[in-house]
mmCIF file of C-alpha atoms in Angstrom:
data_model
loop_
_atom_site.group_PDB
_atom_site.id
_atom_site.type_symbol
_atom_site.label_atom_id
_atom_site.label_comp_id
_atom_site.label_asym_id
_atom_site.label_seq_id
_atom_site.Cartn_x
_atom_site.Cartn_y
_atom_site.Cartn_z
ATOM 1 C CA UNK A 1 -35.533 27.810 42.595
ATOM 2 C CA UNK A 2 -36.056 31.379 40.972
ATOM 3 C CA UNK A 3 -35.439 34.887 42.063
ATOM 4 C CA UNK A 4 -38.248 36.764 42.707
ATOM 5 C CA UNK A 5 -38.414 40.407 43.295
ATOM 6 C CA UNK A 6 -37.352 41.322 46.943
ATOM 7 C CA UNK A 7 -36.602 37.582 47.222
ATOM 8 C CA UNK A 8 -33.085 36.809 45.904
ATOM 9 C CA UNK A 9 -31.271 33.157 46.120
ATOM 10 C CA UNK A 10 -30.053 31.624 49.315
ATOM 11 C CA UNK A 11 -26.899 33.110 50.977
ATOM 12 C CA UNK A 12 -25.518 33.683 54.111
ATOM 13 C CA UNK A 13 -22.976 35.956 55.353
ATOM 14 C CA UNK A 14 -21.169 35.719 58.381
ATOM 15 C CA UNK A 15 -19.331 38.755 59.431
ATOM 16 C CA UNK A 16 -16.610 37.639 62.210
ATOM 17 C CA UNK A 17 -13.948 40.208 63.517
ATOM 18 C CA UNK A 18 -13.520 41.864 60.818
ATOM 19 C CA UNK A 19 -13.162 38.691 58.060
ATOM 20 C CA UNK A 20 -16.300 37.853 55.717
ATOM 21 C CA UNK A 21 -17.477 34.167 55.476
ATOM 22 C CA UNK A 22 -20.525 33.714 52.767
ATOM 23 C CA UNK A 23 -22.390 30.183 52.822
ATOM 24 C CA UNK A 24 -23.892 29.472 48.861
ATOM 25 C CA UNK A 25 -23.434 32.397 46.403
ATOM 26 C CA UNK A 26 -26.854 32.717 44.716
ATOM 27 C CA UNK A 27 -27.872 34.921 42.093
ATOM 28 C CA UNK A 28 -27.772 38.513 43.148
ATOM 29 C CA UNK A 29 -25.367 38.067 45.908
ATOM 30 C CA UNK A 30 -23.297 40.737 44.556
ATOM 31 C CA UNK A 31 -26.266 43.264 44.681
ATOM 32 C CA UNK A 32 -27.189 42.209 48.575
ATOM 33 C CA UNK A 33 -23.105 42.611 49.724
ATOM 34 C CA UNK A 34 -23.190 46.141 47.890
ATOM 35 C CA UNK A 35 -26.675 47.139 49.692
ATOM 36 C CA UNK A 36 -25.327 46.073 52.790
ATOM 37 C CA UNK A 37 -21.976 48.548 51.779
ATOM 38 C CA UNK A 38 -19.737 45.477 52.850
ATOM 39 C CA UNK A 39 -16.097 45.159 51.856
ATOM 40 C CA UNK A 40 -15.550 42.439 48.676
ATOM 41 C CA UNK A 41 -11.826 41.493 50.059
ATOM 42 C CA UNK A 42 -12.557 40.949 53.621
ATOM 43 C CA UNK A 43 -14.381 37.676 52.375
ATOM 44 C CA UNK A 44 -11.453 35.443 53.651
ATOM 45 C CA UNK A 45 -13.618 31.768 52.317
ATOM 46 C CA UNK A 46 -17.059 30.755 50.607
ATOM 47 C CA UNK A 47 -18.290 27.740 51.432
ATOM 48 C CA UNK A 48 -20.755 25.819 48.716
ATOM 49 C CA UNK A 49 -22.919 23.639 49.432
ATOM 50 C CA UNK A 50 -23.786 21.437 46.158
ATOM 51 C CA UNK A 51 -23.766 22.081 42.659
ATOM 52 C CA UNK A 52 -27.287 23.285 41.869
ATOM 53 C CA UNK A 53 -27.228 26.608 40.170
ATOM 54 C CA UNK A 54 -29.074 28.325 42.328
ATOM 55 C CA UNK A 55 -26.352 28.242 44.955
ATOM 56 C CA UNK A 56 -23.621 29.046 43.084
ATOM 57 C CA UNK A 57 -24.352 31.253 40.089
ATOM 58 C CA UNK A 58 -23.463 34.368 41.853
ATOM 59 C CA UNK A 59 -20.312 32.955 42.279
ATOM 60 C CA UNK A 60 -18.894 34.683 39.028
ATOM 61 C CA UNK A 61 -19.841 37.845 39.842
ATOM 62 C CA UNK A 62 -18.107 37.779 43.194
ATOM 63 C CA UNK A 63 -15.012 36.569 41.930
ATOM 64 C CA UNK A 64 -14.878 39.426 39.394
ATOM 65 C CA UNK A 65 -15.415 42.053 41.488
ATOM 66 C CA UNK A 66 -13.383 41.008 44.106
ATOM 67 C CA UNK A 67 -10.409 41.993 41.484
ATOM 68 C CA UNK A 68 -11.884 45.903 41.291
ATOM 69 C CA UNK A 69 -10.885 46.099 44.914
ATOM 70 C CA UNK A 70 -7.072 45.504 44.902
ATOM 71 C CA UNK A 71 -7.407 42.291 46.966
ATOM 72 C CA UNK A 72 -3.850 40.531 47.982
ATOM 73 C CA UNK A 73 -5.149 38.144 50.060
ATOM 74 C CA UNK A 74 -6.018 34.978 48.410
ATOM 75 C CA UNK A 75 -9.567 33.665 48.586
ATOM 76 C CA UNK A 76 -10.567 30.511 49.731
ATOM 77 C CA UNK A 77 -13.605 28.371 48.140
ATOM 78 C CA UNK A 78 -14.598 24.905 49.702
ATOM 79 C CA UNK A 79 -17.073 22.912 47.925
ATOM 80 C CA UNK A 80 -17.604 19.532 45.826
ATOM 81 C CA UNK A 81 -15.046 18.733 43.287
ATOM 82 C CA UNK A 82 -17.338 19.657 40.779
ATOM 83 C CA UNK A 83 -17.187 23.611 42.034
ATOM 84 C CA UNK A 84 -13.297 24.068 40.846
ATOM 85 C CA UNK A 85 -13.992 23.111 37.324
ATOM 86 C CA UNK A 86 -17.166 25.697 37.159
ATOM 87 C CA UNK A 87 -14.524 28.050 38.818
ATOM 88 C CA UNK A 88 -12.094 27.121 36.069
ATOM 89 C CA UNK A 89 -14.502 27.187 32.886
ATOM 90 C CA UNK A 90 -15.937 30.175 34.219
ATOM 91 C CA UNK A 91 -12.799 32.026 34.196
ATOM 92 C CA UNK A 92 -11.447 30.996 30.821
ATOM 93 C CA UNK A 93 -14.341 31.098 28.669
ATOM 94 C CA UNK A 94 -15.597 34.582 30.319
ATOM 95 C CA UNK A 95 -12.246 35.809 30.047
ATOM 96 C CA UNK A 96 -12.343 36.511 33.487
ATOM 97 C CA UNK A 97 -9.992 39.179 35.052
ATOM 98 C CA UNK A 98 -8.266 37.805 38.649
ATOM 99 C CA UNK A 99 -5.750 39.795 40.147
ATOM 100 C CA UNK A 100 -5.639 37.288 43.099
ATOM 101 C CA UNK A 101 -5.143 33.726 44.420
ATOM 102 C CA UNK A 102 -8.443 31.717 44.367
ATOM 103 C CA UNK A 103 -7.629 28.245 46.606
ATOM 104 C CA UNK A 104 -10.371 25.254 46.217
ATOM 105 C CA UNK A 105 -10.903 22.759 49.265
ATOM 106 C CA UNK A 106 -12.538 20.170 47.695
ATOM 107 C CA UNK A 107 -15.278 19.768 50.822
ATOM 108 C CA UNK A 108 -15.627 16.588 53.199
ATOM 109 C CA UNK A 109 -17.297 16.122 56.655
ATOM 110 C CA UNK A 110 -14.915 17.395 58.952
ATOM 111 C CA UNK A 111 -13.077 20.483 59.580
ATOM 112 C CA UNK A 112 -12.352 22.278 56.382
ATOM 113 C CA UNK A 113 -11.165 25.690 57.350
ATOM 114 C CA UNK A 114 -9.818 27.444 60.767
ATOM 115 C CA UNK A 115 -8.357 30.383 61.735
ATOM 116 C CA UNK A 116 -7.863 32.398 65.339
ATOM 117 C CA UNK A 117 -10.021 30.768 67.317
ATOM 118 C CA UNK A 118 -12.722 28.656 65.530
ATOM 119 C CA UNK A 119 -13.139 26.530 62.807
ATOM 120 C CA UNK A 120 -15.394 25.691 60.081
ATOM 121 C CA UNK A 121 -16.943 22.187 59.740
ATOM 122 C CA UNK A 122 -18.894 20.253 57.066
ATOM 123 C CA UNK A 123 -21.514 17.625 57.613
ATOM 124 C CA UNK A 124 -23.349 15.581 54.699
ATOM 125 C CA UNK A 125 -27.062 16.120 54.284
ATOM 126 C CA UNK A 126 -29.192 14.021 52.011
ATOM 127 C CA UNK A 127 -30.103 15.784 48.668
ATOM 128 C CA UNK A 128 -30.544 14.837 44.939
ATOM 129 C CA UNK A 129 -26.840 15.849 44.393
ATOM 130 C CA UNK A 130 -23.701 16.021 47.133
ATOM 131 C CA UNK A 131 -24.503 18.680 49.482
ATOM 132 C CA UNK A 132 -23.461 19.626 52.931
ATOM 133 C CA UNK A 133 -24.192 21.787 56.056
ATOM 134 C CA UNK A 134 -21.863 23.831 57.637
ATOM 135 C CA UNK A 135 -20.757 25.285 61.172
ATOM 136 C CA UNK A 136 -18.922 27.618 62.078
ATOM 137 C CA UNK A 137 -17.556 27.074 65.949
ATOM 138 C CA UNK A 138 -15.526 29.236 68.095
ATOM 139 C CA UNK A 139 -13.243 27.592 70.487
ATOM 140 C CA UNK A 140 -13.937 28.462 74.151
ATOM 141 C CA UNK A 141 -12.865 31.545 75.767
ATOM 142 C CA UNK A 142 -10.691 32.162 78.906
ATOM 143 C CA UNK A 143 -12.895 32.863 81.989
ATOM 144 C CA UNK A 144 -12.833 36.121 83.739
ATOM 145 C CA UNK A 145 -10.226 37.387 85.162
ATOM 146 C CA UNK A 146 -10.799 39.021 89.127
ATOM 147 C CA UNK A 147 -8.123 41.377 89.811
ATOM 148 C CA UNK A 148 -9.563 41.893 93.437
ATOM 149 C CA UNK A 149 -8.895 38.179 94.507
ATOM 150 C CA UNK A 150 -5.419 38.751 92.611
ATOM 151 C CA UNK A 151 -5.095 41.844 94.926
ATOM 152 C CA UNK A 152 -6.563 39.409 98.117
ATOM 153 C CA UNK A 153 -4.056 36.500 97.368
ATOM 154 C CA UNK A 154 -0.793 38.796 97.525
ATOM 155 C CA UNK A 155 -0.015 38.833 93.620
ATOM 156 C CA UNK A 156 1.555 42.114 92.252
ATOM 157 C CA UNK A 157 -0.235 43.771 89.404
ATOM 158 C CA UNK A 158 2.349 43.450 86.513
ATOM 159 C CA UNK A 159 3.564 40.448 84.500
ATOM 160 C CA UNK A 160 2.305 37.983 87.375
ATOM 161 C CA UNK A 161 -1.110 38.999 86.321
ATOM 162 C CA UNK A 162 -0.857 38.369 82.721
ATOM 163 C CA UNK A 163 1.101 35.005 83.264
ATOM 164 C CA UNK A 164 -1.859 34.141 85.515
ATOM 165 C CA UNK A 165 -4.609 35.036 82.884
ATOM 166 C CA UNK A 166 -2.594 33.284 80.020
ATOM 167 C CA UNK A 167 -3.237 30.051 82.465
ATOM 168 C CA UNK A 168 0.214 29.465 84.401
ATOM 169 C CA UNK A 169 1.129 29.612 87.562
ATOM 170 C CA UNK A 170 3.098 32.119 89.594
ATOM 171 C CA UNK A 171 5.549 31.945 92.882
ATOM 172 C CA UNK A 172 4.741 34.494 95.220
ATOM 173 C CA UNK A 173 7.943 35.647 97.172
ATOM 174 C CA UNK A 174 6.976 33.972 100.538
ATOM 175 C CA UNK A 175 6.751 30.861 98.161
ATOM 176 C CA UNK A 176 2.975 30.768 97.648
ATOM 177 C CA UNK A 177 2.013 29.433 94.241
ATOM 178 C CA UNK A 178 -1.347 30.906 92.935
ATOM 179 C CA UNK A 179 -2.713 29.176 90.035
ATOM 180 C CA UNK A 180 -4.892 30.605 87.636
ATOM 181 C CA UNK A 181 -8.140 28.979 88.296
ATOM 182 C CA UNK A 182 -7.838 30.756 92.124
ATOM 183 C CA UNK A 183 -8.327 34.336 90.207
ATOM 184 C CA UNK A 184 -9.964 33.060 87.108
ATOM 185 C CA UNK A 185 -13.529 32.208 86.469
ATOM 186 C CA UNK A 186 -14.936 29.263 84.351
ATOM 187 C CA UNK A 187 -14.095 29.258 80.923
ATOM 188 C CA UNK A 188 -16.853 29.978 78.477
ATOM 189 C CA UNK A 189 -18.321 29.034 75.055
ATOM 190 C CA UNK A 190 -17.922 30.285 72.075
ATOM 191 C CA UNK A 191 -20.723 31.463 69.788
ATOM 192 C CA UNK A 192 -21.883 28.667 67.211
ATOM 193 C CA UNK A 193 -23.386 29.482 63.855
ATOM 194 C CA UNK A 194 -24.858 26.579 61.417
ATOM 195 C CA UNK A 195 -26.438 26.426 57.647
ATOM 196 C CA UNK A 196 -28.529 23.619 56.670
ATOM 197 C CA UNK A 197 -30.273 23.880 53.267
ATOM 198 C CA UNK A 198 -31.508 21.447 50.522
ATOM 199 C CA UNK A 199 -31.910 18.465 52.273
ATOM 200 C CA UNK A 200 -34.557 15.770 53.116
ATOM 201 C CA UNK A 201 -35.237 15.569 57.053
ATOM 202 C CA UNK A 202 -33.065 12.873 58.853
ATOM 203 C CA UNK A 203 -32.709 12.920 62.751
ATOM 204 C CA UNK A 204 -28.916 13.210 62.549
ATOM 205 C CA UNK A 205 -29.105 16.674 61.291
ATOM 206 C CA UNK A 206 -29.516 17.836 64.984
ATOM 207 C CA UNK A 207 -26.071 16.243 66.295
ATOM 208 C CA UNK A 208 -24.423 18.122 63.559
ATOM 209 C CA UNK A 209 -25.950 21.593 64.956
ATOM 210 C CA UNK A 210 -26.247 21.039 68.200
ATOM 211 C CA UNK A 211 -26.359 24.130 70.685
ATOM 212 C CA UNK A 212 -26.163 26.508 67.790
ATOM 213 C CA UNK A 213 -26.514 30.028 68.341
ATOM 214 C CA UNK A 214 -28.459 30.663 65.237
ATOM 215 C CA UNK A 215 -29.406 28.304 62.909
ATOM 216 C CA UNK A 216 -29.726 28.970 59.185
ATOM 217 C CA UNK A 217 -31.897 26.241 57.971
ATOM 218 C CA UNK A 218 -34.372 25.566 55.088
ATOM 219 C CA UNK A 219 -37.937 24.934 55.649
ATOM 220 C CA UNK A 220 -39.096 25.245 51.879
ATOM 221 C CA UNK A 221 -42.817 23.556 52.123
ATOM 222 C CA UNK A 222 -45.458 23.706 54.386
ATOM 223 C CA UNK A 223 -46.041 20.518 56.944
ATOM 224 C CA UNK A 224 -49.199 19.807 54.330
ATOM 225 C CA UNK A 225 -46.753 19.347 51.423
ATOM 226 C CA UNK A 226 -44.353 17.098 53.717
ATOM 227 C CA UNK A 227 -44.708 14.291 50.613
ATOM 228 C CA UNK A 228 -43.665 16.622 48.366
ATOM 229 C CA UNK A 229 -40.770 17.703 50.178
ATOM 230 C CA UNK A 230 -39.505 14.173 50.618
ATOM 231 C CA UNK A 231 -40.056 13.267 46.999
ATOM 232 C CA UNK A 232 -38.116 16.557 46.154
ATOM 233 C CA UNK A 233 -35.398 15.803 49.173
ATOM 234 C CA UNK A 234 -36.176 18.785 50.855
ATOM 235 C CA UNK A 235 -37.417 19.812 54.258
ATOM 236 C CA UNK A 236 -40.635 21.558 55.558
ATOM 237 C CA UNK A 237 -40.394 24.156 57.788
ATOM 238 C CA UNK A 238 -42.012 21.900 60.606
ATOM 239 C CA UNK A 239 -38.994 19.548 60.163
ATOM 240 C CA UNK A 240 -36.682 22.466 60.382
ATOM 241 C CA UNK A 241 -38.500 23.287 63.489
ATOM 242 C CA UNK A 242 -37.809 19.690 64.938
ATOM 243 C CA UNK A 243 -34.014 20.167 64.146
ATOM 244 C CA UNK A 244 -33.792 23.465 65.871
ATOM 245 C CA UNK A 245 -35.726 21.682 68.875
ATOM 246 C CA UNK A 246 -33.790 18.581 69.091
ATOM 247 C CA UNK A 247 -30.592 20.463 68.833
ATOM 248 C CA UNK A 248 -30.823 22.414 71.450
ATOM 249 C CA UNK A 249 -30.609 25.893 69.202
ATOM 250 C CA UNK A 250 -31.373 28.825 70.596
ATOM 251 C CA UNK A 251 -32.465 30.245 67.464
ATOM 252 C CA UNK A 252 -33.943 29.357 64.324
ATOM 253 C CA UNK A 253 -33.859 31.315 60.807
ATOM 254 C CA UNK A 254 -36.065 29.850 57.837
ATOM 255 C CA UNK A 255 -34.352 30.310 54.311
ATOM 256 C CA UNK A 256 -34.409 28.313 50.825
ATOM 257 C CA UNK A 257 -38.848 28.794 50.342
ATOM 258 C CA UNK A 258 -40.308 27.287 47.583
ATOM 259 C CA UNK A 259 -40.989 29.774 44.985
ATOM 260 C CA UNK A 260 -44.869 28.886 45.313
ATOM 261 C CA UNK A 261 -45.267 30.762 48.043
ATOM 262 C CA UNK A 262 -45.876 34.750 48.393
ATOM 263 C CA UNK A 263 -44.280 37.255 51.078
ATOM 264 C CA UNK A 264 -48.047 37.336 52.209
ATOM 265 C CA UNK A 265 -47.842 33.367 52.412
ATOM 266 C CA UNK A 266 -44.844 32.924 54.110
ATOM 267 C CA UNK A 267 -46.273 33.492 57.378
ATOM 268 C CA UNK A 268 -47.803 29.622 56.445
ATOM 269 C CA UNK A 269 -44.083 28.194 57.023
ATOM 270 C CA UNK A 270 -43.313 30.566 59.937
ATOM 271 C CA UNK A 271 -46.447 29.330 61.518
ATOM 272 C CA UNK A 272 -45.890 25.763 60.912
ATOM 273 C CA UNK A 273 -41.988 25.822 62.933
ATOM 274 C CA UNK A 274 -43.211 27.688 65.269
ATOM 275 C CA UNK A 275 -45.461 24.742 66.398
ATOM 276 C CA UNK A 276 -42.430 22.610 67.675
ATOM 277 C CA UNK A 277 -39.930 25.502 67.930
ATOM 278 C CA UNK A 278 -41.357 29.107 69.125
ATOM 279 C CA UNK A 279 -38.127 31.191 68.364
ATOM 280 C CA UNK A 280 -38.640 30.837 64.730
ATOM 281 C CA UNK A 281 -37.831 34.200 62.550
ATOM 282 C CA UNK A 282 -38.654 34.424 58.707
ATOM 283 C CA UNK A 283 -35.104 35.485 57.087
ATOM 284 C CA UNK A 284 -35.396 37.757 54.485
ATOM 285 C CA UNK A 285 -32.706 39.982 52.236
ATOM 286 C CA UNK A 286 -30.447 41.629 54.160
ATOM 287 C CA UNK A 287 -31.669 40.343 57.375
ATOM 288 C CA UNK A 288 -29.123 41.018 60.036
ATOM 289 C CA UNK A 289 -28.740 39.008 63.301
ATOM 290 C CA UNK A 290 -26.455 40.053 66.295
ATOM 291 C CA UNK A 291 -24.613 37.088 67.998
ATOM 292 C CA UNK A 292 -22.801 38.550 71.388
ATOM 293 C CA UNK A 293 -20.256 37.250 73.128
ATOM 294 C CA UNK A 294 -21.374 34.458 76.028
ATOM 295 C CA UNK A 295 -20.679 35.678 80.001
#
């Protein structure tokens, strides 16, 4: 893969209250974040997914500039083994200025980072080197609380109210106990984000995503060129279209295009998912995608 103009390498930011997560640091990441006017230390992890320059080479630049911005948290970076001693060489032989602590997570399927609320999982894919997906799932929320059936049932508004929404039970003074579910509605899911990129098609790909909110995935060749793409262990955007599909996603955003194709021929690919999976978009730089909260 090779920049282009207007088409930088693949990443993917995901902004979550307030903390930064970017999947693959291609070239020009830097350029994007400081477009977009977002904040270098709020990036909490990055998340690699193999150790083909084109994901990682803007890894540097991040790093570096992440010291301008008197950062004191430390930075987490999961990826193959391989990615810490690129880290490491990078540092020392570019003399490399880092005011902070960088922590590696060397990646395996499984959870491999969590924090208030959700966690971050990796899944193998099937490449020419090591390379995995990611998700990033949030746990599932407390229902919705009815104060007017609180009211109904007797309970005082107060601390009875809060114990009830935290999920215990409270002792009414006629000796009533009101449990939470009896002013509490269902509890609901979290959102559900997922990045798939440089990988041959394989049916399995869906169970890893499943139910995904959006779905970053590549569809790099057209369904004609669907030889090619297994030869080259990538997908087309058709079969990125059958893993949104068989997933159950309710969105799905193309990345990762072969070089060989224009802006003007993109709409080939686009055309192509959209055959097995209608709610196909065509990312782009500095595409941004709202995720709201479920009901």
């Amino acid at each position: 893969m090779m920049p282009l103009p207007g088409r930088f390498l693949t990443s993917v930011l995901v902004r979550r209250e307030g903390d930064l997560f970017l999947f693959d640091s291609g070239e020009g990441t830097q350029v994007s974040m400081k477009m977009l006017n977002l904040k270098w230390k709020k990036i909490s992890a990055i998340f690699i997914s193999h150790m083909h320059a084109d994901h990682v080479t803007g890894l540097p630049g991040i790093l570096m500039l992440s010291s301008q911005v008197d950062r004191s948290e430390p930075l987490y970076i999961i990826g193959p083994a391989k990615l810490n001693d690129y880290v490491e060489s990078s540092r020392r032989i570019l003399d490399m200025y880092i005011n902070y602590e960088i922590i590696f997570i060397p990646v395996e399927t499984g959870i491999v980072f969590s924090g208030d609320g959700f966690t971050i999982q990796a899944f193998p894919l099937m490449h020419t080197k090591p390379c995995f997906g990611y998700t990033l799932v949030e746990e599932r929320r407390k229902g919705e609380f009815f104060p007017e059936k609180a009211v109904e049932l007797g309970v005082p508004k107060g601390k009875m109210w809060g114990l009830l929404q935290n999920g215990n039970p409270v002792t009414l003074e006629d000796g009533r106990v009101i449990t939470s579910d009896m002013v509490m509605g269902q509890s609901r899911d979290g959102r559900k984000i997922s990045y798939v990129t440089d990988t041959m098609y394989f049916e399995r790909i869906a169970d890893y995503v499943h139910d995904s909110d959006i779905l970053f995935c590549e569809g790099m060749f057209e369904k004609a060129l669907a030889e090619t793409a297994k030869e080259k262990r990538h997908m087309t955007s058709y079969e990125a279209g059958l893993v949104a599909r068989d997933s159950h996603s309710a969105k799905l955003c193309l990345q990762h295009y072969s070089p060989r194709y224009s802006d003007r021929e993109l709409k080939i690919l686009e055309r192509d998912a959209k055959e097995v999976f209608p709610d196909t978009v065509l990312t782009k730089d500095r595409m941004a995608f709202q995720i709201p909260l479920k009901d």
